[in-house]
CSV table of C-alpha atoms in Angstrom, one decimal:
chain,number,residue,atom,x,y,z
A,1452,MET,CA,9.2,19.1,-12.9
A,1453,TRP,CA,10.3,16.0,-14.6
A,1454,LEU,CA,7.2,14.6,-13.2
A,1455,LYS,CA,3.8,15.5,-12.0
A,1456,ASN,CA,3.7,13.9,-8.2
A,1457,HIS,CA,1.0,10.9,-10.0
A,1458,ASN,CA,3.9,9.8,-12.0
A,1459,LYS,CA,6.0,9.9,-9.0
A,1460,PHE,CA,4.7,7.8,-7.0
A,1461,VAL,CA,2.9,5.5,-9.9
A,1462,PHE,CA,6.8,5.0,-10.5
A,1463,LEU,CA,7.9,4.4,-7.2
A,1464,THR,CA,5.1,1.8,-6.5
A,1465,TRP,CA,6.4,0.0,-9.7
A,1466,MET,CA,10.1,0.3,-8.9
A,1467,GLY,CA,9.8,-1.2,-5.1
A,1468,TYR,CA,7.7,-4.3,-6.3
A,1469,LEU,CA,9.5,-4.3,-9.8
A,1470,ILE,CA,12.5,-5.1,-7.3
A,1471,TYR,CA,11.1,-6.9,-4.6
A,1472,ILE,CA,10.2,-10.0,-7.8
A,1473,HIS,CA,13.2,-9.1,-9.1
A,1474,TYR,CA,14.5,-10.2,-5.9
A,1475,ARG,CA,12.8,-12.3,-4.9
A,1476,HIS,CA,13.8,-14.8,-8.3
A,1477,PHE,CA,17.1,-14.3,-7.3
A,1478,HIS,CA,17.6,-14.8,-4.0
A,1479,PRO,CA,14.3,-17.8,-2.7
A,1480,ASN,CA,16.0,-18.4,0.3
A,1481,LYS,CA,16.2,-15.2,1.4
A,1482,SER,CA,12.8,-14.4,2.6
A,1483,LYS,CA,13.1,-12.7,5.6
A,1484,GLN,CA,14.8,-8.9,3.3
A,1485,ALA,CA,11.8,-9.9,0.8
A,1486,LEU,CA,9.6,-9.4,2.3
A,1487,THR,CA,11.1,-6.4,4.3
A,1488,ILE,CA,10.8,-5.2,0.7
A,1489,LEU,CA,7.3,-6.1,-0.1
A,1490,ALA,CA,6.1,-3.6,3.3
A,1491,LEU,CA,7.6,-1.0,2.0
A,1492,ALA,CA,7.1,-1.3,-1.2
A,1493,PHE,CA,3.3,-1.8,0.2
A,1494,VAL,CA,3.9,1.1,2.7
A,1495,VAL,CA,4.5,3.2,-0.2
A,1496,LEU,CA,1.3,2.1,-2.3
A,1497,LEU,CA,-0.2,3.7,0.8
A,1498,VAL,CA,0.7,7.0,1.0
A,1499,TYR,CA,0.5,7.4,-2.7
A,1500,TRP,CA,-3.3,5.9,-2.2
A,1501,PHE,CA,-3.6,8.1,0.8
A,1502,GLY,CA,-1.6,10.5,0.5
A,1503,VAL,CA,-2.3,11.3,-3.7
A,1504,ASN,CA,-5.6,13.7,-2.4
A,1505,TYR,CA,-4.1,15.6,0.6
A,1506,LEU,CA,-1.2,17.3,-1.5
A,1507,PRO,CA,-1.8,21.0,-1.9
A,1508,VAL,CA,-2.4,20.5,-5.6
A,1509,ALA,CA,-5.0,17.5,-5.4
A,1510,ASN,CA,-7.5,20.4,-5.2
A,1511,ASN,CA,-7.7,20.6,-9.2
A,1512,SER,CA,-5.9,17.5,-10.2
A,1513,VAL,CA,-7.7,14.5,-12.2
A,1514,HIS,CA,-5.5,12.1,-10.4
A,1515,THR,CA,-7.7,11.9,-7.7
A,1516,TYR,CA,-9.6,9.1,-5.6
A,1517,THR,CA,-11.8,11.3,-4.6
A,1518,GLU,CA,-14.7,13.4,-5.7
């Protein structure tokens, strides 16, 4: 497996916010599209934050946020 589940979600979260920052920099007048990108990046973050604890492989993982 190329990346573990934790690293995939971290990568997707970073990419979402980097796409937002670059889009906002190169298209300063298109705020509606930028906010859509930001909302999607936030949804990815929420899926990661809440979903990583409920994945089947999370039982023995050190990357969970609950004890």
